[in-house]
Amino acid sequence: MKKHNFFAGPSVLPDVAIQNSIKAIDNFSDTGISLLSISHRSKEFQAVMDEAQALFKKLLDIPEGYHVLFLGGGASTQFYMVPFNLLEKKAGYLVTGEWAGKAFKEAKIFGEAIEVASSKDRNFNYIPQGYVIPSDADYFHITTNNTIYGTEIKEDIDSPVTLVADMSSDIFSRPVDVSKYGLIYGGAQKNLAPSGVTFVIVREDILGKVSRPIPTMINYNTHITKGSMFNTPPVLPIFTALETLRWLDNLGGVSQMQKINNEKATLLYDEIERNKLFMPTVPDAKDRSIMNICFVMNENYAELNDTFLKFASERGMVGLKGHRSVGGFRASTYNALPKESVEALVSCMKDFEAMH
Ligand SMILES: *Cc1c(COP(=O)(O)O)cnc(C)c1O
């Protein structure tokens, strides 16, 4: 049976990216040896690194003065690497979910970290508005898509200080005005590649301003100088990321991707609103994520929660169970999820409604 992959991460990737990774594991770039056993300093792998960086710059229209890095350690390592490199006195954090909270917690180790606003009072089901970013902060940190709670900041906000964003789960889902950010980072395993590689887009003029000594491996300048080859980079995930970026480029880039993503999200949110059994967990449509669509059973049908999960899994839907802090269901509709999978879920919801 065809599976419909709604996992939140690691998650669905383009078929072509997976197939070409399998081929490269067998015989990488006609070298006659596996991608898994070739030197990262070979000219064949250097070409992968160069093209992956170039496609990042092309697809996100990254201006001069920025560098694209591929590092290990996951987005969680960036939670402390950012303040280590940027926080001298004070930083502001927008606390819109669990990951944002974890980033905020790490920053407090290095200096004064301020919670500028939070949506914790309503279990993170909205994006705070009308907050004031302290103009004396070294930077302001946001999480653009809250993977667990299904809220998203869909526009590039204006900040009087350096803007830093965790874009783990919405990178490449829409055009981004990179010039508004000093640093963007994310784990690759939501929208780009298997786990193991973390991307960082950093503007060089924000670095070198803190007084603390920075260990070599967590100094961004080390990786800029060495082209992400100071130590052995995560070779396989970088290769798959390149294949995903080629797929996206062939599809027409991030504007086209955004159009498709909006179609998928609209289809599903409309059904959640229409169907008597279900309701969305994020009340305000403008705050709803187009990547992670969270919904629950309507109060009167709460006892059907597990029955629906079972019904859906019998039809090939995987990864629909909501995160434990929200409950219900979460359909992750990342770039590589085909529209047919969303249509299949919508029919499944309609059929389930007809039975109850
Ligand atoms: C998954 C996720 C993380 C954690 O990423 P790791 O690579 O596992 O450290 C951080 N932030 C967001 C928004 C995420 O979705």
mmCIF file of C-alpha atoms and ligand atoms in Angstrom, residues 8-9 73-77 79 99-100 143-148 166-169 185-190 195-198 292 334, ligand 1:
data_model
loop_
_atom_site.group_PDB
_atom_site.id
_atom_site.type_symbol
_atom_site.label_atom_id
_atom_site.label_comp_id
_atom_site.label_asym_id
_atom_site.label_seq_id
_atom_site.Cartn_x
_atom_site.Cartn_y
_atom_site.Cartn_z
ATOM 1 C CA ALA A 8 7.166 15.876 11.706
ATOM 2 C CA GLY A 9 10.862 15.026 11.438
ATOM 3 C CA GLY A 73 25.223 19.111 16.051
ATOM 4 C CA GLY A 74 21.642 19.832 15.006
ATOM 5 C CA ALA A 75 19.640 22.995 15.547
ATOM 6 C CA SER A 76 20.048 22.353 19.290
ATOM 7 C CA THR A 77 23.776 23.103 19.037
ATOM 8 C CA PHE A 79 20.877 27.242 20.626
ATOM 9 C CA TRP A 99 12.119 24.872 20.703
ATOM 10 C CA ALA A 100 12.047 28.643 21.161
ATOM 11 C CA THR A 143 11.495 30.626 15.695
ATOM 12 C CA THR A 144 9.656 31.143 12.408
ATOM 13 C CA ASN A 145 7.730 27.862 12.462
ATOM 14 C CA ASN A 146 6.694 26.159 15.677
ATOM 15 C CA THR A 147 6.810 22.537 14.616
ATOM 16 C CA ILE A 148 5.068 21.192 17.720
ATOM 17 C CA ASP A 166 15.530 29.173 13.774
ATOM 18 C CA MET A 167 13.994 28.064 10.443
ATOM 19 C CA SER A 168 14.385 24.331 11.005
ATOM 20 C CA SER A 169 10.895 23.444 9.838
ATOM 21 C CA TYR A 185 19.857 28.284 11.094
ATOM 22 C CA GLY A 186 18.102 24.956 11.186
ATOM 23 C CA GLY A 187 18.393 21.208 11.389
ATOM 24 C CA ALA A 188 17.997 19.709 7.910
ATOM 25 C CA GLN A 189 15.728 16.815 8.855
ATOM 26 C CA LYS A 190 12.393 18.587 8.362
ATOM 27 C CA SER A 195 19.272 14.308 10.154
ATOM 28 C CA GLY A 196 22.928 15.040 10.761
ATOM 29 C CA VAL A 197 23.509 18.339 9.025
ATOM 30 C CA THR A 198 22.631 21.822 10.246
ATOM 31 C CA ASN A 292 2.590 21.485 10.537
ATOM 32 C CA TYR A 334 6.502 19.707 4.174
HETATM 33 C C1 LIG B 1 13.217 19.845 15.197
HETATM 34 C C2 LIG B 1 13.486 21.245 15.613
HETATM 35 C C3 LIG B 1 14.618 21.588 16.377
HETATM 36 C C4 LIG B 1 15.593 20.559 16.885
HETATM 37 O O1 LIG B 1 16.465 20.189 15.896
HETATM 38 P P1 LIG B 1 17.689 19.178 16.177
HETATM 39 O O2 LIG B 1 18.371 19.209 14.850
HETATM 40 O O3 LIG B 1 17.090 17.852 16.517
HETATM 41 O O4 LIG B 1 18.504 19.733 17.273
HETATM 42 C C5 LIG B 1 14.827 22.922 16.674
HETATM 43 N N1 LIG B 1 13.963 23.874 16.262
HETATM 44 C C6 LIG B 1 12.865 23.576 15.535
HETATM 45 C C7 LIG B 1 11.957 24.675 15.103
HETATM 46 C C8 LIG B 1 12.599 22.255 15.190
HETATM 47 O O5 LIG B 1 11.505 21.960 14.471
#
